[in-house]
PDB file of C-alpha atoms in Angstrom:
ATOM      1  CA  UNK A   1      24.619  22.594  -6.877  1.00  0.00           C
ATOM      2  CA  UNK A   2      21.329  23.534  -8.533  1.00  0.00           C
ATOM      3  CA  UNK A   3      18.307  22.940  -6.309  1.00  0.00           C
ATOM      4  CA  UNK A   4      16.095  20.244  -7.814  1.00  0.00           C
ATOM      5  CA  UNK A   5      13.483  20.363  -5.017  1.00  0.00           C
ATOM      6  CA  UNK A   6      10.982  22.078  -7.316  1.00  0.00           C
ATOM      7  CA  UNK A   7      11.363  19.387  -9.962  1.00  0.00           C
ATOM      8  CA  UNK A   8      11.163  16.520  -7.457  1.00  0.00           C
ATOM      9  CA  UNK A   9       8.076  17.981  -5.800  1.00  0.00           C
ATOM     10  CA  UNK A  10       6.308  18.295  -9.154  1.00  0.00           C
ATOM     11  CA  UNK A  11       7.193  14.662  -9.885  1.00  0.00           C
ATOM     12  CA  UNK A  12       5.797  13.475  -6.564  1.00  0.00           C
ATOM     13  CA  UNK A  13       2.568  15.416  -7.124  1.00  0.00           C
ATOM     14  CA  UNK A  14       2.320  13.919 -10.602  1.00  0.00           C
ATOM     15  CA  UNK A  15       2.584  10.436  -9.096  1.00  0.00           C
ATOM     16  CA  UNK A  16       0.154  11.065  -6.239  1.00  0.00           C
ATOM     17  CA  UNK A  17      -2.464  12.883  -8.300  1.00  0.00           C
ATOM     18  CA  UNK A  18      -2.054  10.704 -11.374  1.00  0.00           C
ATOM     19  CA  UNK A  19      -1.383  13.766 -13.543  1.00  0.00           C
ATOM     20  CA  UNK A  20      -0.462  13.630 -17.177  1.00  0.00           C
ATOM     21  CA  UNK A  21       3.088  14.415 -18.207  1.00  0.00           C
ATOM     22  CA  UNK A  22       3.659  18.147 -18.036  1.00  0.00           C
ATOM     23  CA  UNK A  23       0.485  18.928 -16.125  1.00  0.00           C
ATOM     24  CA  UNK A  24       2.372  19.656 -12.895  1.00  0.00           C
ATOM     25  CA  UNK A  25       4.475  22.212 -14.752  1.00  0.00           C
ATOM     26  CA  UNK A  26       1.482  24.547 -14.679  1.00  0.00           C
ATOM     27  CA  UNK A  27       1.528  24.636 -10.857  1.00  0.00           C
ATOM     28  CA  UNK A  28       2.643  27.950  -9.392  1.00  0.00           C
ATOM     29  CA  UNK A  29       3.202  29.103  -5.829  1.00  0.00           C
ATOM     30  CA  UNK A  30      -0.492  29.843  -5.378  1.00  0.00           C
ATOM     31  CA  UNK A  31      -1.836  26.536  -6.722  1.00  0.00           C
ATOM     32  CA  UNK A  32      -4.062  25.049  -4.021  1.00  0.00           C
ATOM     33  CA  UNK A  33      -3.359  21.549  -2.673  1.00  0.00           C
ATOM     34  CA  UNK A  34      -4.795  20.116   0.590  1.00  0.00           C
ATOM     35  CA  UNK A  35      -8.286  21.476   1.027  1.00  0.00           C
ATOM     36  CA  UNK A  36      -8.503  22.510  -2.634  1.00  0.00           C
ATOM     37  CA  UNK A  37      -8.283  19.220  -4.480  1.00  0.00           C
ATOM     38  CA  UNK A  38     -11.042  16.802  -3.483  1.00  0.00           C
ATOM     39  CA  UNK A  39      -8.940  13.716  -4.222  1.00  0.00           C
ATOM     40  CA  UNK A  40      -6.154  14.916  -1.952  1.00  0.00           C
ATOM     41  CA  UNK A  41      -7.601  13.558   1.293  1.00  0.00           C
ATOM     42  CA  UNK A  42      -5.723  12.891   4.513  1.00  0.00           C
ATOM     43  CA  UNK A  43      -4.556   9.429   3.427  1.00  0.00           C
ATOM     44  CA  UNK A  44      -3.242  10.811   0.125  1.00  0.00           C
ATOM     45  CA  UNK A  45      -1.449  13.641   1.916  1.00  0.00           C
ATOM     46  CA  UNK A  46       0.090  11.159   4.352  1.00  0.00           C
ATOM     47  CA  UNK A  47       1.383   9.185   1.365  1.00  0.00           C
ATOM     48  CA  UNK A  48       2.657  12.358  -0.254  1.00  0.00           C
ATOM     49  CA  UNK A  49       4.615  13.321   2.872  1.00  0.00           C
ATOM     50  CA  UNK A  50       6.136   9.842   3.166  1.00  0.00           C
ATOM     51  CA  UNK A  51       7.173  10.020  -0.461  1.00  0.00           C
ATOM     52  CA  UNK A  52       8.680  13.480   0.107  1.00  0.00           C
ATOM     53  CA  UNK A  53      10.720  12.033   2.962  1.00  0.00           C
ATOM     54  CA  UNK A  54      11.986   9.144   0.854  1.00  0.00           C
ATOM     55  CA  UNK A  55      12.853  11.082  -2.272  1.00  0.00           C
ATOM     56  CA  UNK A  56      14.262  14.206  -0.619  1.00  0.00           C
ATOM     57  CA  UNK A  57      15.968  12.241   2.148  1.00  0.00           C
ATOM     58  CA  UNK A  58      14.387  14.316   4.916  1.00  0.00           C
ATOM     59  CA  UNK A  59      12.341  13.491   8.006  1.00  0.00           C
ATOM     60  CA  UNK A  60       9.174  15.462   8.619  1.00  0.00           C
ATOM     61  CA  UNK A  61       8.179  15.743  12.278  1.00  0.00           C
ATOM     62  CA  UNK A  62       4.508  15.675  13.194  1.00  0.00           C
ATOM     63  CA  UNK A  63       4.610  19.142  14.698  1.00  0.00           C
ATOM     64  CA  UNK A  64       6.028  20.595  11.476  1.00  0.00           C
ATOM     65  CA  UNK A  65       2.935  19.633   9.536  1.00  0.00           C
ATOM     66  CA  UNK A  66       0.437  22.439   9.429  1.00  0.00           C
ATOM     67  CA  UNK A  67      -2.335  23.612   7.179  1.00  0.00           C
ATOM     68  CA  UNK A  68      -0.286  26.442   5.739  1.00  0.00           C
ATOM     69  CA  UNK A  69       2.542  24.297   4.370  1.00  0.00           C
ATOM     70  CA  UNK A  70       0.084  21.862   2.793  1.00  0.00           C
ATOM     71  CA  UNK A  71      -2.325  24.400   1.405  1.00  0.00           C
ATOM     72  CA  UNK A  72      -0.420  25.544  -1.650  1.00  0.00           C
ATOM     73  CA  UNK A  73       2.318  24.330  -3.948  1.00  0.00           C
ATOM     74  CA  UNK A  74       4.426  27.332  -2.905  1.00  0.00           C
ATOM     75  CA  UNK A  75       4.005  26.552   0.794  1.00  0.00           C
ATOM     76  CA  UNK A  76       5.011  22.923   0.363  1.00  0.00           C
ATOM     77  CA  UNK A  77       7.963  23.851  -1.843  1.00  0.00           C
ATOM     78  CA  UNK A  78       9.302  26.373   0.678  1.00  0.00           C
ATOM     79  CA  UNK A  79       8.937  23.822   3.461  1.00  0.00           C
ATOM     80  CA  UNK A  80      10.740  21.117   1.463  1.00  0.00           C
ATOM     81  CA  UNK A  81      13.561  23.456   0.498  1.00  0.00           C
ATOM     82  CA  UNK A  82      14.064  24.553   4.093  1.00  0.00           C
ATOM     83  CA  UNK A  83      14.095  20.940   5.283  1.00  0.00           C
ATOM     84  CA  UNK A  84      16.668  19.936   2.690  1.00  0.00           C
ATOM     85  CA  UNK A  85      18.873  22.890   3.598  1.00  0.00           C
ATOM     86  CA  UNK A  86      19.042  21.698   7.199  1.00  0.00           C
ATOM     87  CA  UNK A  87      19.101  17.952   6.495  1.00  0.00           C
TER      88      UNK A  87
ATOM     89  CA  UNK B   1     -12.157 -14.978 -13.274  1.00  0.00           C
ATOM     90  CA  UNK B   2     -14.602 -16.373 -10.736  1.00  0.00           C
ATOM     91  CA  UNK B   3     -15.422 -15.771  -7.079  1.00  0.00           C
ATOM     92  CA  UNK B   4     -14.827 -18.934  -5.052  1.00  0.00           C
ATOM     93  CA  UNK B   5     -14.738 -19.834  -1.375  1.00  0.00           C
ATOM     94  CA  UNK B   6     -12.045 -21.545   0.632  1.00  0.00           C
ATOM     95  CA  UNK B   7     -12.243 -22.998   4.140  1.00  0.00           C
ATOM     96  CA  UNK B   8     -10.671 -21.014   6.966  1.00  0.00           C
ATOM     97  CA  UNK B   9      -9.565 -23.392   9.733  1.00  0.00           C
ATOM     98  CA  UNK B  10      -9.140 -22.614  13.434  1.00  0.00           C
ATOM     99  CA  UNK B  11     -11.368 -21.010  16.027  1.00  0.00           C
ATOM    100  CA  UNK B  12     -13.128 -18.807  13.475  1.00  0.00           C
ATOM    101  CA  UNK B  13     -13.577 -21.658  11.020  1.00  0.00           C
ATOM    102  CA  UNK B  14     -15.783 -20.704   8.105  1.00  0.00           C
ATOM    103  CA  UNK B  15     -15.741 -19.872   4.447  1.00  0.00           C
ATOM    104  CA  UNK B  16     -13.726 -16.989   3.065  1.00  0.00           C
ATOM    105  CA  UNK B  17     -13.868 -15.617  -0.464  1.00  0.00           C
ATOM    106  CA  UNK B  18     -11.244 -15.492  -3.158  1.00  0.00           C
ATOM    107  CA  UNK B  19     -11.132 -14.365  -6.753  1.00  0.00           C
ATOM    108  CA  UNK B  20      -9.692 -17.128  -8.899  1.00  0.00           C
ATOM    109  CA  UNK B  21      -8.537 -17.583 -12.437  1.00  0.00           C
ATOM    110  CA  UNK B  22      -8.262 -21.342 -12.177  1.00  0.00           C
ATOM    111  CA  UNK B  23      -8.032 -23.748 -15.101  1.00  0.00           C
ATOM    112  CA  UNK B  24      -6.334 -26.521 -13.091  1.00  0.00           C
ATOM    113  CA  UNK B  25      -2.989 -25.788 -14.662  1.00  0.00           C
ATOM    114  CA  UNK B  26       0.313 -26.832 -13.083  1.00  0.00           C
ATOM    115  CA  UNK B  27       1.587 -23.323 -12.295  1.00  0.00           C
ATOM    116  CA  UNK B  28      -0.623 -21.901  -9.532  1.00  0.00           C
ATOM    117  CA  UNK B  29       0.083 -18.538  -7.946  1.00  0.00           C
ATOM    118  CA  UNK B  30      -1.517 -17.437  -4.675  1.00  0.00           C
ATOM    119  CA  UNK B  31      -1.610 -13.636  -4.328  1.00  0.00           C
ATOM    120  CA  UNK B  32      -1.627 -12.032  -0.876  1.00  0.00           C
ATOM    121  CA  UNK B  33      -3.155  -8.587  -1.478  1.00  0.00           C
ATOM    122  CA  UNK B  34      -1.910  -5.213  -0.275  1.00  0.00           C
ATOM    123  CA  UNK B  35      -3.404  -4.038   3.012  1.00  0.00           C
ATOM    124  CA  UNK B  36      -6.053  -1.487   3.948  1.00  0.00           C
ATOM    125  CA  UNK B  37      -6.176   1.638   1.794  1.00  0.00           C
ATOM    126  CA  UNK B  38      -3.389   0.386  -0.456  1.00  0.00           C
ATOM    127  CA  UNK B  39      -5.406  -2.772  -1.000  1.00  0.00           C
ATOM    128  CA  UNK B  40      -8.223  -0.703  -2.485  1.00  0.00           C
ATOM    129  CA  UNK B  41      -5.940   1.343  -4.667  1.00  0.00           C
ATOM    130  CA  UNK B  42      -4.141  -1.733  -5.971  1.00  0.00           C
ATOM    131  CA  UNK B  43      -7.136  -4.048  -6.366  1.00  0.00           C
ATOM    132  CA  UNK B  44      -7.745  -3.326 -10.018  1.00  0.00           C
ATOM    133  CA  UNK B  45      -4.045  -3.482 -10.832  1.00  0.00           C
ATOM    134  CA  UNK B  46      -3.826  -6.844  -9.043  1.00  0.00           C
ATOM    135  CA  UNK B  47      -6.727  -8.266 -11.036  1.00  0.00           C
ATOM    136  CA  UNK B  48      -5.272  -6.893 -14.268  1.00  0.00           C
ATOM    137  CA  UNK B  49      -2.056  -8.801 -13.500  1.00  0.00           C
ATOM    138  CA  UNK B  50      -4.119 -11.950 -12.838  1.00  0.00           C
ATOM    139  CA  UNK B  51      -5.795 -11.650 -16.234  1.00  0.00           C
ATOM    140  CA  UNK B  52      -2.423 -11.405 -17.948  1.00  0.00           C
ATOM    141  CA  UNK B  53      -1.046 -14.379 -16.025  1.00  0.00           C
ATOM    142  CA  UNK B  54      -4.141 -16.360 -16.933  1.00  0.00           C
ATOM    143  CA  UNK B  55      -3.530 -15.697 -20.625  1.00  0.00           C
ATOM    144  CA  UNK B  56       0.089 -16.780 -20.150  1.00  0.00           C
ATOM    145  CA  UNK B  57      -0.911 -20.142 -18.676  1.00  0.00           C
ATOM    146  CA  UNK B  58      -0.612 -19.426 -14.951  1.00  0.00           C
ATOM    147  CA  UNK B  59      -3.562 -19.911 -12.580  1.00  0.00           C
ATOM    148  CA  UNK B  60      -4.014 -17.273  -9.892  1.00  0.00           C
ATOM    149  CA  UNK B  61      -5.986 -17.096  -6.663  1.00  0.00           C
ATOM    150  CA  UNK B  62      -6.556 -13.863  -4.735  1.00  0.00           C
ATOM    151  CA  UNK B  63      -7.981 -14.677  -1.289  1.00  0.00           C
ATOM    152  CA  UNK B  64      -9.488 -12.084   1.062  1.00  0.00           C
ATOM    153  CA  UNK B  65      -7.592 -11.712   4.292  1.00  0.00           C
ATOM    154  CA  UNK B  66     -10.067 -12.614   7.064  1.00  0.00           C
ATOM    155  CA  UNK B  67     -11.831  -9.468   8.250  1.00  0.00           C
ATOM    156  CA  UNK B  68     -11.515  -7.717   4.880  1.00  0.00           C
ATOM    157  CA  UNK B  69     -13.743  -7.460   1.786  1.00  0.00           C
ATOM    158  CA  UNK B  70     -16.475 -10.127   1.869  1.00  0.00           C
ATOM    159  CA  UNK B  71     -15.271 -11.825   5.053  1.00  0.00           C
ATOM    160  CA  UNK B  72     -17.865 -12.637   7.727  1.00  0.00           C
ATOM    161  CA  UNK B  73     -15.288 -11.813  10.395  1.00  0.00           C
ATOM    162  CA  UNK B  74     -14.517  -8.451  11.946  1.00  0.00           C
ATOM    163  CA  UNK B  75     -11.200  -6.797  11.161  1.00  0.00           C
ATOM    164  CA  UNK B  76     -10.658  -5.777  14.806  1.00  0.00           C
ATOM    165  CA  UNK B  77     -10.441  -9.467  15.797  1.00  0.00           C
ATOM    166  CA  UNK B  78      -7.654 -10.279  13.321  1.00  0.00           C
ATOM    167  CA  UNK B  79      -3.960 -10.544  14.052  1.00  0.00           C
ATOM    168  CA  UNK B  80      -0.758 -11.490  12.254  1.00  0.00           C
ATOM    169  CA  UNK B  81      -0.822 -15.158  13.268  1.00  0.00           C
ATOM    170  CA  UNK B  82      -4.386 -15.560  11.999  1.00  0.00           C
ATOM    171  CA  UNK B  83      -3.568 -13.864   8.732  1.00  0.00           C
ATOM    172  CA  UNK B  84      -0.459 -15.956   8.179  1.00  0.00           C
ATOM    173  CA  UNK B  85      -2.319 -19.164   9.069  1.00  0.00           C
ATOM    174  CA  UNK B  86      -5.177 -18.130   6.794  1.00  0.00           C
ATOM    175  CA  UNK B  87      -2.874 -17.562   3.815  1.00  0.00           C
ATOM    176  CA  UNK B  88      -1.175 -20.905   4.534  1.00  0.00           C
ATOM    177  CA  UNK B  89      -4.603 -22.569   4.546  1.00  0.00           C
ATOM    178  CA  UNK B  90      -5.559 -20.843   1.294  1.00  0.00           C
ATOM    179  CA  UNK B  91      -2.289 -21.962  -0.306  1.00  0.00           C
ATOM    180  CA  UNK B  92      -3.006 -25.569   0.708  1.00  0.00           C
ATOM    181  CA  UNK B  93      -6.634 -25.442  -0.389  1.00  0.00           C
ATOM    182  CA  UNK B  94      -5.782 -24.072  -3.825  1.00  0.00           C
ATOM    183  CA  UNK B  95      -2.663 -26.258  -4.138  1.00  0.00           C
ATOM    184  CA  UNK B  96      -0.617 -23.159  -4.877  1.00  0.00           C
ATOM    185  CA  UNK B  97       2.874 -23.717  -6.243  1.00  0.00           C
ATOM    186  CA  UNK B  98       4.060 -20.116  -5.843  1.00  0.00           C
ATOM    187  CA  UNK B  99       3.022 -17.022  -3.933  1.00  0.00           C
ATOM    188  CA  UNK B 100       3.105 -13.318  -4.707  1.00  0.00           C
ATOM    189  CA  UNK B 101       2.891 -10.746  -1.910  1.00  0.00           C
ATOM    190  CA  UNK B 102       1.943  -7.190  -2.807  1.00  0.00           C
ATOM    191  CA  UNK B 103       3.152  -4.356  -0.517  1.00  0.00           C
ATOM    192  CA  UNK B 104       1.880  -5.160   3.013  1.00  0.00           C
ATOM    193  CA  UNK B 105       0.703  -8.562   1.786  1.00  0.00           C
ATOM    194  CA  UNK B 106       4.396  -9.550   1.755  1.00  0.00           C
ATOM    195  CA  UNK B 107       4.180  -9.711   5.561  1.00  0.00           C
ATOM    196  CA  UNK B 108       1.873 -12.719   5.325  1.00  0.00           C
ATOM    197  CA  UNK B 109       3.160 -14.842   2.448  1.00  0.00           C
ATOM    198  CA  UNK B 110       3.181 -18.567   3.263  1.00  0.00           C
ATOM    199  CA  UNK B 111       6.172 -20.843   2.783  1.00  0.00           C
ATOM    200  CA  UNK B 112       6.274 -21.430  -0.966  1.00  0.00           C
ATOM    201  CA  UNK B 113       8.567 -20.093  -3.667  1.00  0.00           C
ATOM    202  CA  UNK B 114       7.672 -16.438  -3.172  1.00  0.00           C
ATOM    203  CA  UNK B 115       7.853 -13.093  -4.944  1.00  0.00           C
ATOM    204  CA  UNK B 116       7.456  -9.809  -3.097  1.00  0.00           C
ATOM    205  CA  UNK B 117       6.286  -6.810  -5.110  1.00  0.00           C
ATOM    206  CA  UNK B 118       7.367  -3.513  -3.472  1.00  0.00           C
ATOM    207  CA  UNK B 119       7.366  -5.008   0.040  1.00  0.00           C
ATOM    208  CA  UNK B 120       6.784  -2.681   2.950  1.00  0.00           C
ATOM    209  CA  UNK B 121       7.390  -2.955   6.697  1.00  0.00           C
ATOM    210  CA  UNK B 122       4.453  -2.964   9.078  1.00  0.00           C
ATOM    211  CA  UNK B 123       5.857   0.117  10.815  1.00  0.00           C
ATOM    212  CA  UNK B 124       5.772   2.077   7.546  1.00  0.00           C
ATOM    213  CA  UNK B 125       2.127   1.177   7.009  1.00  0.00           C
ATOM    214  CA  UNK B 126       1.224   2.266  10.533  1.00  0.00           C
ATOM    215  CA  UNK B 127       3.226   5.473  10.216  1.00  0.00           C
ATOM    216  CA  UNK B 128       1.284   6.525   7.110  1.00  0.00           C
ATOM    217  CA  UNK B 129      -2.078   5.620   8.610  1.00  0.00           C
ATOM    218  CA  UNK B 130      -1.320   7.415  11.890  1.00  0.00           C
ATOM    219  CA  UNK B 131      -0.257  10.480   9.956  1.00  0.00           C
ATOM    220  CA  UNK B 132      -3.490  10.386   7.942  1.00  0.00           C
ATOM    221  CA  UNK B 133      -5.493  10.187  11.162  1.00  0.00           C
ATOM    222  CA  UNK B 134      -3.625  13.153  12.665  1.00  0.00           C
ATOM    223  CA  UNK B 135      -4.141  15.200   9.492  1.00  0.00           C
ATOM    224  CA  UNK B 136      -7.845  14.403   9.436  1.00  0.00           C
ATOM    225  CA  UNK B 137      -8.229  15.259  13.125  1.00  0.00           C
ATOM    226  CA  UNK B 138      -6.415  18.522  12.648  1.00  0.00           C
ATOM    227  CA  UNK B 139      -8.773  19.413   9.809  1.00  0.00           C
ATOM    228  CA  UNK B 140     -11.630  18.759  12.213  1.00  0.00           C
ATOM    229  CA  UNK B 141     -10.035  21.024  14.820  1.00  0.00           C
ATOM    230  CA  UNK B 142      -8.834  18.205  17.109  1.00  0.00           C
ATOM    231  CA  UNK B 143      -5.228  17.856  18.168  1.00  0.00           C
ATOM    232  CA  UNK B 144      -4.109  14.240  18.420  1.00  0.00           C
ATOM    233  CA  UNK B 145      -0.509  13.313  19.189  1.00  0.00           C
ATOM    234  CA  UNK B 146       1.264  10.319  17.712  1.00  0.00           C
ATOM    235  CA  UNK B 147       2.467   9.131  21.134  1.00  0.00           C
ATOM    236  CA  UNK B 148      -1.023   9.108  22.625  1.00  0.00           C
ATOM    237  CA  UNK B 149      -2.545   7.436  19.559  1.00  0.00           C
ATOM    238  CA  UNK B 150       0.191   4.792  19.546  1.00  0.00           C
ATOM    239  CA  UNK B 151      -0.315   4.069  23.245  1.00  0.00           C
ATOM    240  CA  UNK B 152      -4.053   3.703  22.654  1.00  0.00           C
ATOM    241  CA  UNK B 153      -3.492   1.493  19.615  1.00  0.00           C
ATOM    242  CA  UNK B 154      -1.252  -0.837  21.610  1.00  0.00           C
ATOM    243  CA  UNK B 155      -3.641  -1.005  24.551  1.00  0.00           C
ATOM    244  CA  UNK B 156      -7.076  -1.161  22.977  1.00  0.00           C
ATOM    245  CA  UNK B 157      -6.704  -0.927  19.211  1.00  0.00           C
ATOM    246  CA  UNK B 158      -7.373   2.073  16.981  1.00  0.00           C
ATOM    247  CA  UNK B 159      -9.425   3.064  13.962  1.00  0.00           C
ATOM    248  CA  UNK B 160      -6.992   4.247  11.285  1.00  0.00           C
ATOM    249  CA  UNK B 161      -8.193   5.566   7.920  1.00  0.00           C
ATOM    250  CA  UNK B 162     -11.506   3.877   8.662  1.00  0.00           C
ATOM    251  CA  UNK B 163      -9.978   0.486   9.470  1.00  0.00           C
ATOM    252  CA  UNK B 164     -10.520  -0.777  13.028  1.00  0.00           C
ATOM    253  CA  UNK B 165      -7.196  -2.388  13.952  1.00  0.00           C
ATOM    254  CA  UNK B 166      -7.228  -4.542  17.082  1.00  0.00           C
ATOM    255  CA  UNK B 167      -4.539  -4.020  19.705  1.00  0.00           C
ATOM    256  CA  UNK B 168      -2.712  -7.212  18.796  1.00  0.00           C
ATOM    257  CA  UNK B 169      -2.558  -6.458  15.048  1.00  0.00           C
ATOM    258  CA  UNK B 170      -1.492  -2.888  15.860  1.00  0.00           C
ATOM    259  CA  UNK B 171       1.361  -4.108  18.093  1.00  0.00           C
ATOM    260  CA  UNK B 172       2.436  -6.766  15.603  1.00  0.00           C
ATOM    261  CA  UNK B 173       2.505  -4.309  12.696  1.00  0.00           C
ATOM    262  CA  UNK B 174       4.979  -2.171  14.631  1.00  0.00           C
ATOM    263  CA  UNK B 175       7.595  -4.917  14.319  1.00  0.00           C
ATOM    264  CA  UNK B 176       6.576  -6.990  11.299  1.00  0.00           C
ATOM    265  CA  UNK B 177       8.994  -7.037   8.377  1.00  0.00           C
ATOM    266  CA  UNK B 178       8.830  -9.043   5.167  1.00  0.00           C
ATOM    267  CA  UNK B 179      10.835 -12.239   5.413  1.00  0.00           C
ATOM    268  CA  UNK B 180      14.218 -12.380   3.782  1.00  0.00           C
ATOM    269  CA  UNK B 181      14.361 -14.990   1.043  1.00  0.00           C
ATOM    270  CA  UNK B 182      11.583 -14.254  -1.444  1.00  0.00           C
ATOM    271  CA  UNK B 183      12.626 -12.571  -4.695  1.00  0.00           C
ATOM    272  CA  UNK B 184      11.931  -8.879  -4.354  1.00  0.00           C
ATOM    273  CA  UNK B 185      10.405  -7.087  -7.353  1.00  0.00           C
ATOM    274  CA  UNK B 186      11.138  -3.397  -6.917  1.00  0.00           C
ATOM    275  CA  UNK B 187       9.137  -0.646  -8.578  1.00  0.00           C
ATOM    276  CA  UNK B 188      12.041   0.387 -10.800  1.00  0.00           C
ATOM    277  CA  UNK B 189      11.748  -3.000 -12.553  1.00  0.00           C
ATOM    278  CA  UNK B 190       8.065  -2.267 -13.242  1.00  0.00           C
ATOM    279  CA  UNK B 191       8.566   1.312 -14.445  1.00  0.00           C
ATOM    280  CA  UNK B 192       6.612   4.410 -13.517  1.00  0.00           C
ATOM    281  CA  UNK B 193       5.527   5.137  -9.983  1.00  0.00           C
ATOM    282  CA  UNK B 194       3.687   2.679  -7.756  1.00  0.00           C
ATOM    283  CA  UNK B 195      -0.078   2.856  -8.017  1.00  0.00           C
ATOM    284  CA  UNK B 196      -0.367   2.679  -4.209  1.00  0.00           C
ATOM    285  CA  UNK B 197       0.844   6.292  -4.194  1.00  0.00           C
ATOM    286  CA  UNK B 198      -2.158   7.523  -6.118  1.00  0.00           C
ATOM    287  CA  UNK B 199      -4.741   9.543  -4.254  1.00  0.00           C
ATOM    288  CA  UNK B 200      -7.399   7.458  -5.965  1.00  0.00           C
ATOM    289  CA  UNK B 201      -7.467   3.940  -7.407  1.00  0.00           C
ATOM    290  CA  UNK B 202      -5.999   3.857 -10.878  1.00  0.00           C
ATOM    291  CA  UNK B 203      -4.725   1.364 -13.410  1.00  0.00           C
ATOM    292  CA  UNK B 204      -1.726   1.196 -15.680  1.00  0.00           C
ATOM    293  CA  UNK B 205      -1.596  -1.374 -18.468  1.00  0.00           C
ATOM    294  CA  UNK B 206       2.160  -1.045 -18.925  1.00  0.00           C
ATOM    295  CA  UNK B 207       2.840  -1.704 -15.273  1.00  0.00           C
ATOM    296  CA  UNK B 208       0.497  -4.698 -15.254  1.00  0.00           C
ATOM    297  CA  UNK B 209       2.263  -6.024 -18.381  1.00  0.00           C
ATOM    298  CA  UNK B 210       5.649  -5.572 -16.717  1.00  0.00           C
ATOM    299  CA  UNK B 211       4.787  -7.323 -13.458  1.00  0.00           C
ATOM    300  CA  UNK B 212       3.039 -10.174 -15.276  1.00  0.00           C
ATOM    301  CA  UNK B 213       6.014 -10.626 -17.624  1.00  0.00           C
ATOM    302  CA  UNK B 214       8.464 -10.834 -14.719  1.00  0.00           C
ATOM    303  CA  UNK B 215       6.283 -13.399 -12.954  1.00  0.00           C
ATOM    304  CA  UNK B 216       5.801 -15.477 -16.095  1.00  0.00           C
ATOM    305  CA  UNK B 217       9.536 -15.607 -16.641  1.00  0.00           C
ATOM    306  CA  UNK B 218      10.143 -16.602 -13.027  1.00  0.00           C
ATOM    307  CA  UNK B 219       7.363 -19.161 -12.668  1.00  0.00           C
ATOM    308  CA  UNK B 220       6.864 -20.903 -15.984  1.00  0.00           C
ATOM    309  CA  UNK B 221       8.855 -24.141 -16.086  1.00  0.00           C
TER     310      UNK B 221
END
């Protein structure tokens, strides 16, 4: 089964950041997220994580959340893929 | 669209504010707003829906929950019973014929023919706000655990995302669920993604059109 985590994550970021269609396609592994985008504050990140849980059907434990996984698109994608693999 | 006041009964009796689009028409919809941060993000969308309903012949009233917006009361003193009683009082005062709850507002809709837009459980709201607090603390170099924060919230209340929640509202939110019965309007009927997800308040004319159209069809005799 092809892994659609990348696509779903871009969709969620589009919804949370209010991006235009296609804008999230320019994100690469190094694109900065939490701490790099002023609008992505703690409340927005909390919403993003809840949405990740709902759409990827995973549960994110508090102690799994760290700065590294939230800092870049690549970090968040790797985390989401690993969670889905074990879900 | 005009700001009006309505009388809050009970021990904190006083005047609360509402935004009303009221032309004394027979169809009168009370709107219980989304809560806390979501309330801010959805405020403009809510008012945009009111404008559309007004043009379609439906009066709308959007009261403040006591302790929010222009209320004289403190948020930390509010609880679920007060909010439900307050919305009941607002419904009576405005002679509402129908009620719309938005997100967390669905937890406090009074007993009228009701519509729930994207209803959410109290526990989900708390979970998101607790997570935001833990993220913010971590950024500031503090480690706060969910268990300890929850225990403190239950015992003495807690400030979450800038909102001081009293212990009783905190405890009630842990168990509150929208009532079964009202017609549920899910986001997939509106199209696009819910504006409460946005990092910053936004608006979407198509979504406002869609929600207003569904309500007009449901309410208009």
